[in-house]
Amino acid sequence: MEKGKSFAISKNEVMEAFKLVKTSHGAGGVDGINIEQYEERLKDNLYKLWNRMSSGSYFPKSVRGVEIPKKDGRMRLLGIPTVEDRIAQMIVRRRLESVVEPIFLPDSYGYRPDKSALDAVGKARERCWQMPWVLEFDIKGLFDNIDHEMLMDAVKVHTQEKWVLLYTERFLKTPIVLPDGTTQERIAGTPQGGVISPVLANLFMHYAFDKWMEREIPTCPWERYADDGLVHCATLKQAQYVLSRLDDRMRRCRLALHPGKTRIIYCRGQRNKGHHENEDFDFLGYTFKTRWYKDKNGKLREVFTPAVSKDSAKGFRAKVRAICQGSSNWSIEDLAQKLNPIIRGWCNYFSAYRKSEMQKELYYINYAIALWYRRNHKKMGGSLRKTWRYLSNKAKREPAVFHHWLMGRIPTI
């Protein structure tokens, strides 16, 4: 600890936190300052932040509220802290994460180092083959409704560092400026968009769900990704019992199960005959349901397995369309630079299971590119056929322009 400072926070911690925040980019907060502007006086800005945090005089600014559309058409409120506050949150997050990450259970997958959504999908797929019933659950407004007192009790179990406790509590209580300009005090929750929010939500759910399941219902394996989860059961009666217990548990933790996203599903397949009113579910962008699969002997079998969901495909097409409505001044290489990260991410994530379903959407990209080219390059005379021929020839000559062309999904005449 430096002389005259209340808390042992190193300057190196502040710099490392800045580097991590910078890689995530993100918009500015209530002060309107973005990463590039903050960097113009980086040395002075980071020194001031370190000085205030290490002396205990740091107070975060209000969070800027931004509404983004959800899949169901409703709006979700994100809270965007200032760049400085994001750095401060990262400092606290890294110190807290170092002590709580080792105690988290293996089947908690969300926002954790060396774990991914695909890991959760793969484990769910394996367990759906082993146990015929699944309880799909969703915590209603987890990030908005976490009880501050209960959360701080959990934080205090794992750290006695006064500055971690002090700033965690200040971050939780930071007001949010709503899109209409009004300021709302925060009495519960940790805003989605906050750097520290994922680790705090995981810590809360570690005690509210993970450890509770391990202690109370150890025979039912589960996967949880933040507020979405699955519990695998041997019988319908057991699934109904787990649902009843879990509903009560969430109420005791001052949370609630989402009524429209919590269901019991039957994993019908080769070994699990019969039917139930619910025989499919969506989890992390994949739809799990019974599909026909040809085994190594060429025999068709029914297998309960994941593939890209309709909602994911719809969202992917919407992103492609939005980009393809871009500037008429772009070259086709400019368009490729915009599209390729989206295409690459789509392929990497959804090729893991039932790759053929993912590849169907790649043909749509060619159609969207063709419409864009015809609209912005009048030499085609408005002819889609001429545009298609041009793109087909270009793809054969230069397949590396678009990621999906390189995969063999080129426009064909």
Short mmCIF file of C-alpha atoms in Angstrom, two decimals:
data_model
loop_
_atom_site.label_atom_id
_atom_site.label_comp_id
_atom_site.label_asym_id
_atom_site.label_seq_id
_atom_site.Cartn_x
_atom_site.Cartn_y
_atom_site.Cartn_z
CA MET A 1 0.00 0.00 0.00
CA GLU A 2 1.37 3.41 -0.97
CA LYS A 3 1.97 5.91 1.78
CA GLY A 4 -1.08 8.04 2.55
CA LYS A 5 -3.49 5.71 0.73
CA SER A 6 -6.34 3.86 2.43
CA PHE A 7 -6.51 0.92 0.01
CA ALA A 8 -3.90 -1.24 -1.70
CA ILE A 9 -4.76 -0.81 -5.38
CA SER A 10 -1.77 -0.83 -7.71
CA LYS A 11 -1.35 1.43 -10.74
CA ASN A 12 -0.70 -1.70 -12.79
CA GLU A 13 -4.19 -3.01 -11.89
CA VAL A 14 -5.69 0.22 -13.21
CA MET A 15 -3.77 -0.03 -16.49
CA GLU A 16 -4.67 -3.70 -17.01
CA ALA A 17 -8.34 -2.90 -16.34
CA PHE A 18 -8.23 -0.14 -18.96
CA LYS A 19 -6.77 -2.53 -21.56
CA LEU A 20 -9.59 -5.01 -20.96
CA VAL A 21 -12.27 -2.32 -21.17
CA LYS A 22 -10.74 -0.99 -24.38
CA THR A 23 -11.01 -4.38 -26.13
CA SER A 24 -14.77 -4.40 -25.48
CA HIS A 25 -15.24 -0.95 -27.08
CA GLY A 26 -18.75 0.19 -26.12
CA ALA A 27 -20.50 3.55 -26.18
CA GLY A 28 -19.95 6.45 -23.83
CA GLY A 29 -21.94 6.95 -20.64
CA VAL A 30 -23.75 9.99 -19.25
CA ASP A 31 -20.66 12.16 -19.74
CA GLY A 32 -20.57 11.39 -23.47
CA ILE A 33 -16.87 10.45 -23.39
CA ASN A 34 -15.90 7.41 -25.47
CA ILE A 35 -12.74 5.28 -25.30
CA GLU A 36 -10.86 7.34 -27.91
CA GLN A 37 -11.57 10.61 -26.09
CA TYR A 38 -10.61 9.10 -22.73
CA GLU A 39 -7.34 7.91 -24.25
CA GLU A 40 -6.34 11.41 -25.35
CA ARG A 41 -5.27 12.15 -21.77
CA LEU A 42 -4.85 8.54 -20.68
CA LYS A 43 -1.99 8.96 -18.23
CA ASP A 44 -3.72 11.79 -16.35
CA ASN A 45 -7.12 10.09 -16.41
CA LEU A 46 -5.83 6.77 -15.07
CA TYR A 47 -3.76 8.49 -12.38
CA LYS A 48 -6.79 10.45 -11.15
CA LEU A 49 -8.87 7.26 -11.08
CA TRP A 50 -6.17 5.37 -9.17
CA ASN A 51 -5.73 8.24 -6.72
CA ARG A 52 -9.44 8.46 -5.90
CA MET A 53 -10.00 4.70 -5.71
CA SER A 54 -6.99 4.08 -3.48
CA SER A 55 -8.03 6.90 -1.15
CA GLY A 56 -11.69 5.84 -0.92
CA SER A 57 -13.03 9.02 -2.51
CA TYR A 58 -14.19 7.49 -5.80
CA PHE A 59 -17.93 7.73 -6.54
CA PRO A 60 -19.33 6.39 -9.84
CA LYS A 61 -21.46 8.59 -12.06
CA SER A 62 -25.05 7.73 -12.96
CA VAL A 63 -25.53 4.94 -15.49
CA ARG A 64 -26.97 5.83 -18.92
CA GLY A 65 -30.07 3.74 -19.66
CA VAL A 66 -30.52 2.51 -23.24
CA GLU A 67 -33.42 0.44 -24.52
CA ILE A 68 -32.74 -2.39 -26.97
CA PRO A 69 -35.36 -4.70 -28.53
CA LYS A 70 -35.81 -8.24 -27.24
CA LYS A 71 -36.76 -11.23 -29.39
CA ASP A 72 -40.39 -10.99 -28.26
CA GLY A 73 -40.65 -7.39 -29.44
CA ARG A 74 -40.46 -5.82 -26.00
CA MET A 75 -37.60 -3.61 -24.87
CA ARG A 76 -34.74 -4.42 -22.51
CA LEU A 77 -33.10 -1.66 -20.50
CA LEU A 78 -29.30 -1.73 -20.56
CA GLY A 79 -27.23 0.38 -18.21
CA ILE A 80 -24.09 1.88 -19.75
CA PRO A 81 -21.55 3.23 -17.23
CA THR A 82 -19.02 5.89 -18.22
CA VAL A 83 -15.66 4.68 -19.55
CA GLU A 84 -14.03 5.64 -16.24
CA ASP A 85 -16.64 3.71 -14.27
CA ARG A 86 -16.20 0.69 -16.53
CA ILE A 87 -12.48 0.72 -15.71
CA ALA A 88 -13.25 1.03 -11.99
CA GLN A 89 -15.72 -1.84 -12.19
CA MET A 90 -13.13 -3.96 -14.01
CA ILE A 91 -10.60 -3.35 -11.22
CA VAL A 92 -13.10 -4.54 -8.61
CA ARG A 93 -14.35 -7.38 -10.82
CA ARG A 94 -10.87 -8.83 -11.35
CA ARG A 95 -10.10 -8.78 -7.63
CA LEU A 96 -13.48 -10.33 -6.72
CA GLU A 97 -13.44 -12.84 -9.60
CA SER A 98 -10.07 -14.20 -8.46
CA VAL A 99 -11.63 -15.41 -5.20
CA VAL A 100 -15.10 -16.50 -6.33
CA GLU A 101 -14.33 -18.15 -9.69
CA PRO A 102 -12.63 -21.18 -8.03
CA ILE A 103 -15.75 -21.95 -5.96
CA PHE A 104 -18.24 -21.82 -8.86
CA LEU A 105 -19.59 -25.21 -9.95
CA PRO A 106 -18.70 -26.81 -13.32
CA ASP A 107 -22.24 -26.59 -14.73
CA SER A 108 -22.43 -22.80 -14.39
CA TYR A 109 -21.34 -21.61 -17.85
CA GLY A 110 -22.30 -17.97 -18.30
CA TYR A 111 -19.64 -15.22 -18.41
CA ARG A 112 -16.89 -17.44 -17.06
CA PRO A 113 -13.27 -17.81 -18.17
CA ASP A 114 -12.63 -20.95 -20.25
CA LYS A 115 -16.35 -21.79 -20.46
CA SER A 116 -18.74 -21.07 -23.32
CA ALA A 117 -22.35 -21.34 -24.38
CA LEU A 118 -21.35 -24.21 -26.69
CA ASP A 119 -20.01 -26.13 -23.68
CA ALA A 120 -23.44 -25.81 -22.07
CA VAL A 121 -25.23 -26.89 -25.28
CA GLY A 122 -22.99 -29.93 -25.61
CA LYS A 123 -23.53 -31.04 -22.01
CA ALA A 124 -27.29 -30.52 -22.34
CA ARG A 125 -27.31 -32.67 -25.51
CA GLU A 126 -25.48 -35.47 -23.71
CA ARG A 127 -27.81 -35.42 -20.71
CA CYS A 128 -30.98 -35.26 -22.82
CA TRP A 129 -29.96 -38.68 -24.17
CA GLN A 130 -29.45 -40.00 -20.64
CA MET A 131 -32.60 -38.65 -18.96
CA PRO A 132 -35.94 -38.27 -20.78
CA TRP A 133 -37.35 -35.20 -19.00
CA VAL A 134 -36.09 -31.62 -18.85
CA LEU A 135 -37.23 -28.67 -16.79
CA GLU A 136 -36.46 -25.53 -18.80
CA PHE A 137 -36.41 -22.43 -16.59
CA ASP A 138 -35.73 -18.72 -16.87
CA ILE A 139 -35.31 -16.24 -14.03
CA LYS A 140 -37.56 -13.25 -14.65
CA GLY A 141 -35.49 -10.06 -14.75
CA LEU A 142 -32.52 -11.52 -12.86
CA PHE A 143 -30.22 -8.55 -13.39
CA ASP A 144 -32.99 -6.09 -12.45
CA ASN A 145 -34.19 -7.86 -9.31
CA ILE A 146 -31.18 -9.23 -7.42
CA ASP A 147 -31.57 -8.25 -3.78
CA HIS A 148 -28.71 -5.97 -2.74
CA GLU A 149 -28.58 -7.06 0.89
CA MET A 150 -28.48 -10.76 0.03
CA LEU A 151 -25.88 -10.15 -2.68
CA MET A 152 -23.61 -8.17 -0.37
CA ASP A 153 -23.88 -10.96 2.22
CA ALA A 154 -22.57 -13.36 -0.45
CA VAL A 155 -19.72 -11.00 -1.39
CA LYS A 156 -18.70 -10.70 2.28
CA VAL A 157 -18.36 -14.48 2.52
CA HIS A 158 -15.50 -14.39 0.01
CA THR A 159 -13.66 -11.14 0.65
CA GLN A 160 -12.95 -8.88 3.59
CA GLU A 161 -11.16 -6.26 1.50
CA LYS A 162 -12.89 -3.05 2.48
CA TRP A 163 -12.42 -1.33 -0.87
CA VAL A 164 -13.96 -4.24 -2.80
CA LEU A 165 -17.01 -4.16 -0.51
CA LEU A 166 -17.20 -0.35 -0.58
CA TYR A 167 -17.11 0.02 -4.36
CA THR A 168 -19.29 -3.00 -5.06
CA GLU A 169 -22.01 -1.43 -2.93
CA ARG A 170 -21.57 1.95 -4.61
CA PHE A 171 -21.84 0.37 -8.06
CA LEU A 172 -25.05 -1.40 -7.04
CA LYS A 173 -26.64 1.81 -5.77
CA THR A 174 -25.63 3.99 -8.74
CA PRO A 175 -28.77 5.70 -10.17
CA ILE A 176 -29.76 5.17 -13.79
CA VAL A 177 -30.73 7.94 -16.20
CA LEU A 178 -33.66 6.63 -18.23
CA PRO A 179 -34.06 7.30 -21.97
CA ASP A 180 -36.63 10.03 -21.22
CA GLY A 181 -34.06 11.90 -19.10
CA THR A 182 -35.47 11.09 -15.68
CA THR A 183 -33.22 9.63 -12.99
CA GLN A 184 -34.22 6.45 -11.17
CA GLU A 185 -32.66 5.35 -7.91
CA ARG A 186 -31.61 1.70 -7.83
CA ILE A 187 -32.89 -0.31 -4.88
CA ALA A 188 -32.36 -3.76 -6.40
CA GLY A 189 -30.50 -5.39 -9.29
CA THR A 190 -27.21 -4.90 -11.02
CA PRO A 191 -27.60 -3.25 -14.44
CA GLN A 192 -27.10 -5.28 -17.59
CA GLY A 193 -24.22 -3.62 -19.36
CA GLY A 194 -22.16 -3.14 -16.21
CA VAL A 195 -18.69 -4.73 -16.29
CA ILE A 196 -19.06 -6.15 -12.80
CA SER A 197 -22.67 -7.36 -13.25
CA PRO A 198 -21.90 -10.85 -14.66
CA VAL A 199 -19.69 -11.95 -11.78
CA LEU A 200 -22.14 -10.54 -9.21
CA ALA A 201 -25.08 -12.32 -10.87
CA ASN A 202 -23.12 -15.57 -10.98
CA LEU A 203 -22.22 -15.24 -7.31
CA PHE A 204 -25.85 -14.65 -6.37
CA MET A 205 -27.06 -17.60 -8.45
CA HIS A 206 -24.28 -19.80 -7.08
CA TYR A 207 -26.05 -19.71 -3.73
CA ALA A 208 -29.63 -19.21 -4.93
CA PHE A 209 -29.57 -22.13 -7.39
CA ASP A 210 -26.28 -23.98 -7.97
CA LYS A 211 -25.36 -24.93 -4.41
CA TRP A 212 -29.01 -25.37 -3.51
CA MET A 213 -29.46 -27.95 -6.30
CA GLU A 214 -26.26 -29.73 -5.26
CA ARG A 215 -27.53 -29.92 -1.69
CA GLU A 216 -31.29 -30.44 -2.09
CA ILE A 217 -31.74 -32.33 -5.39
CA PRO A 218 -28.37 -33.97 -6.13
CA THR A 219 -29.82 -36.66 -8.46
CA CYS A 220 -30.84 -34.12 -11.11
CA PRO A 221 -27.97 -32.72 -13.20
CA TRP A 222 -28.33 -29.23 -14.63
CA GLU A 223 -26.79 -26.55 -16.84
CA ARG A 224 -27.11 -22.83 -16.14
CA TYR A 225 -26.08 -19.90 -18.31
CA ALA A 226 -26.75 -16.72 -16.31
CA ASP A 227 -30.57 -16.61 -15.92
CA ASP A 228 -31.35 -19.51 -18.31
CA GLY A 229 -31.11 -23.12 -17.22
CA LEU A 230 -32.08 -26.74 -17.66
CA VAL A 231 -32.63 -29.47 -15.06
CA HIS A 232 -32.64 -33.11 -16.23
CA CYS A 233 -35.04 -35.55 -14.61
CA ALA A 234 -35.75 -39.27 -14.80
CA THR A 235 -39.56 -39.03 -14.66
CA LEU A 236 -42.34 -36.54 -15.23
CA LYS A 237 -43.22 -36.71 -11.54
CA GLN A 238 -39.67 -35.81 -10.60
CA ALA A 239 -39.68 -32.86 -13.03
CA GLN A 240 -42.92 -31.58 -11.49
CA TYR A 241 -41.41 -31.91 -8.02
CA VAL A 242 -38.28 -29.99 -9.04
CA LEU A 243 -40.41 -27.24 -10.60
CA SER A 244 -42.40 -26.83 -7.40
CA ARG A 245 -39.27 -26.73 -5.24
CA LEU A 246 -37.45 -24.36 -7.57
CA ASP A 247 -40.39 -21.97 -7.72
CA ASP A 248 -40.42 -21.81 -3.93
CA ARG A 249 -36.66 -21.40 -3.78
CA MET A 250 -36.64 -18.44 -6.17
CA ARG A 251 -39.39 -16.74 -4.18
CA ARG A 252 -37.31 -17.13 -1.01
CA CYS A 253 -34.42 -15.50 -2.85
CA ARG A 254 -36.76 -12.65 -3.89
CA LEU A 255 -36.74 -13.72 -7.52
CA ALA A 256 -39.35 -15.38 -9.75
CA LEU A 257 -39.45 -17.94 -12.53
CA HIS A 258 -40.61 -16.55 -15.87
CA PRO A 259 -44.05 -18.17 -16.43
CA GLY A 260 -43.78 -18.08 -20.23
CA LYS A 261 -40.26 -19.52 -20.35
CA THR A 262 -40.45 -22.23 -17.71
CA ARG A 263 -41.75 -25.63 -18.93
CA ILE A 264 -41.34 -29.37 -18.64
CA ILE A 265 -40.20 -31.07 -21.87
CA TYR A 266 -40.10 -34.70 -22.96
CA CYS A 267 -36.94 -35.68 -24.86
CA ARG A 268 -38.52 -38.12 -27.29
CA GLY A 269 -36.07 -40.32 -29.18
CA GLN A 270 -35.11 -43.87 -30.09
CA ARG A 271 -35.23 -45.05 -26.49
CA ASN A 272 -37.91 -42.67 -25.24
CA LYS A 273 -41.16 -43.47 -27.03
CA GLY A 274 -44.55 -41.92 -26.42
CA HIS A 275 -45.49 -38.25 -26.52
CA HIS A 276 -45.97 -35.18 -24.37
CA GLU A 277 -47.43 -31.74 -25.08
CA ASN A 278 -43.93 -30.21 -24.99
CA GLU A 279 -41.27 -32.03 -27.02
CA ASP A 280 -38.83 -29.24 -27.89
CA PHE A 281 -37.10 -26.29 -26.27
CA ASP A 282 -34.68 -23.49 -27.13
CA PHE A 283 -31.42 -23.07 -25.26
CA LEU A 284 -28.64 -20.61 -26.12
CA GLY A 285 -29.69 -20.19 -29.73
CA TYR A 286 -30.28 -23.88 -30.43
CA THR A 287 -33.59 -25.74 -30.70
CA PHE A 288 -33.54 -29.19 -29.10
CA LYS A 289 -36.03 -31.60 -30.62
CA THR A 290 -36.41 -35.07 -32.18
CA ARG A 291 -34.69 -35.34 -35.56
CA TRP A 292 -33.94 -38.15 -37.96
CA TYR A 293 -30.32 -39.26 -37.96
CA LYS A 294 -28.60 -41.84 -40.17
CA ASP A 295 -26.28 -44.09 -38.16
CA LYS A 296 -23.03 -45.66 -39.42
CA ASN A 297 -24.99 -48.59 -40.84
CA GLY A 298 -27.21 -46.28 -42.87
CA LYS A 299 -30.25 -46.91 -40.67
CA LEU A 300 -32.50 -43.96 -39.79
CA ARG A 301 -32.98 -43.33 -36.08
CA GLU A 302 -34.83 -40.72 -34.05
CA VAL A 303 -32.44 -38.64 -31.95
CA PHE A 304 -33.19 -35.73 -29.61
CA THR A 305 -30.55 -33.23 -30.63
CA PRO A 306 -29.89 -29.48 -31.08
CA ALA A 307 -29.75 -27.40 -34.27
CA VAL A 308 -29.89 -23.69 -34.96
CA SER A 309 -33.22 -22.22 -33.83
CA LYS A 310 -35.67 -20.33 -36.04
CA ASP A 311 -35.24 -17.23 -33.88
CA SER A 312 -31.46 -17.37 -34.31
CA ALA A 313 -31.79 -17.75 -38.08
CA LYS A 314 -34.27 -14.88 -38.21
CA GLY A 315 -31.92 -12.66 -36.20
CA PHE A 316 -28.98 -13.57 -38.44
CA ARG A 317 -30.91 -12.65 -41.59
CA ALA A 318 -31.93 -9.34 -40.02
CA LYS A 319 -28.27 -8.47 -39.30
CA VAL A 320 -27.26 -9.37 -42.87
CA ARG A 321 -30.11 -7.27 -44.32
CA ALA A 322 -29.22 -4.29 -42.14
CA ILE A 323 -25.60 -4.33 -43.33
CA CYS A 324 -26.62 -4.83 -46.96
CA GLN A 325 -28.65 -1.63 -46.79
CA GLY A 326 -25.41 0.28 -46.25
CA SER A 327 -23.71 2.98 -48.28
CA SER A 328 -23.93 2.98 -52.06
CA ASN A 329 -20.29 4.10 -52.07
CA TRP A 330 -19.06 0.77 -50.74
CA SER A 331 -17.17 -1.62 -52.96
CA ILE A 332 -18.00 -5.30 -52.69
CA GLU A 333 -14.83 -5.66 -50.61
CA ASP A 334 -16.13 -2.98 -48.22
CA LEU A 335 -19.36 -4.94 -47.84
CA ALA A 336 -17.37 -8.12 -47.21
CA GLN A 337 -15.42 -6.39 -44.45
CA LYS A 338 -18.70 -5.56 -42.72
CA LEU A 339 -20.34 -8.95 -43.26
CA ASN A 340 -17.48 -11.37 -42.67
CA PRO A 341 -17.28 -11.02 -38.84
CA ILE A 342 -21.03 -11.76 -38.65
CA ILE A 343 -20.78 -14.73 -41.04
CA ARG A 344 -17.69 -16.11 -39.32
CA GLY A 345 -19.27 -15.89 -35.87
CA TRP A 346 -22.45 -17.56 -37.14
CA CYS A 347 -20.54 -20.43 -38.72
CA ASN A 348 -18.25 -20.98 -35.74
CA TYR A 349 -21.13 -21.15 -33.28
CA PHE A 350 -23.82 -23.01 -35.20
CA SER A 351 -21.63 -25.49 -37.06
CA ALA A 352 -21.04 -27.38 -33.81
CA TYR A 353 -24.34 -29.29 -34.02
CA ARG A 354 -26.39 -30.22 -37.10
CA LYS A 355 -24.15 -28.21 -39.41
CA SER A 356 -26.46 -28.70 -42.39
CA GLU A 357 -29.16 -26.58 -40.72
CA MET A 358 -26.71 -23.72 -40.20
CA GLN A 359 -25.52 -23.84 -43.80
CA LYS A 360 -29.00 -23.22 -45.19
CA GLU A 361 -28.74 -19.61 -44.06
CA LEU A 362 -25.51 -19.08 -46.00
CA TYR A 363 -27.43 -19.14 -49.28
CA TYR A 364 -29.53 -16.22 -48.04
CA ILE A 365 -26.38 -14.10 -47.75
CA ASN A 366 -25.75 -14.45 -51.49
CA TYR A 367 -29.30 -13.28 -52.21
CA ALA A 368 -28.86 -10.24 -49.91
CA ILE A 369 -25.52 -9.40 -51.54
CA ALA A 370 -27.10 -9.67 -54.99
CA LEU A 371 -29.89 -7.26 -54.05
CA TRP A 372 -27.34 -4.84 -52.62
CA TYR A 373 -25.15 -5.01 -55.73
CA ARG A 374 -28.05 -4.58 -58.15
CA ARG A 375 -29.34 -1.56 -56.21
CA ASN A 376 -25.97 0.20 -56.01
CA HIS A 377 -24.39 -0.71 -59.34
CA LYS A 378 -26.61 0.50 -62.16
CA LYS A 379 -24.47 -1.10 -64.86
CA MET A 380 -26.40 -4.30 -64.23
CA GLY A 381 -29.46 -2.53 -65.56
CA GLY A 382 -31.59 -3.73 -62.69
CA SER A 383 -31.26 -7.35 -63.78
CA LEU A 384 -30.93 -9.83 -60.93
CA ARG A 385 -29.82 -12.50 -63.41
CA LYS A 386 -26.87 -10.36 -64.59
CA THR A 387 -25.99 -9.54 -60.99
CA TRP A 388 -26.07 -13.21 -60.03
CA ARG A 389 -23.82 -14.12 -62.98
CA TYR A 390 -21.33 -11.41 -62.01
CA LEU A 391 -21.21 -12.59 -58.37
CA SER A 392 -20.88 -16.22 -59.43
CA ASN A 393 -17.88 -15.44 -61.62
CA LYS A 394 -16.27 -13.25 -58.95
CA ALA A 395 -16.72 -15.96 -56.31
CA LYS A 396 -14.98 -18.49 -58.52
CA ARG A 397 -12.08 -16.10 -59.20
CA GLU A 398 -11.81 -14.68 -55.66
CA PRO A 399 -13.43 -17.08 -53.17
CA ALA A 400 -11.67 -15.45 -50.22
CA VAL A 401 -13.70 -12.22 -50.52
CA PHE A 402 -16.56 -13.59 -48.39
CA HIS A 403 -16.12 -16.14 -45.63
CA HIS A 404 -18.99 -18.33 -46.87
CA TRP A 405 -17.60 -18.30 -50.42
CA LEU A 406 -14.40 -19.74 -49.02
CA MET A 407 -16.55 -22.51 -47.48
CA GLY A 408 -17.93 -23.34 -50.93
CA ARG A 409 -21.25 -21.52 -50.62
CA ILE A 410 -20.85 -19.48 -53.81
CA PRO A 411 -23.66 -18.09 -55.98
CA THR A 412 -24.43 -20.59 -58.75
CA ILE A 413 -26.26 -19.84 -61.98
#
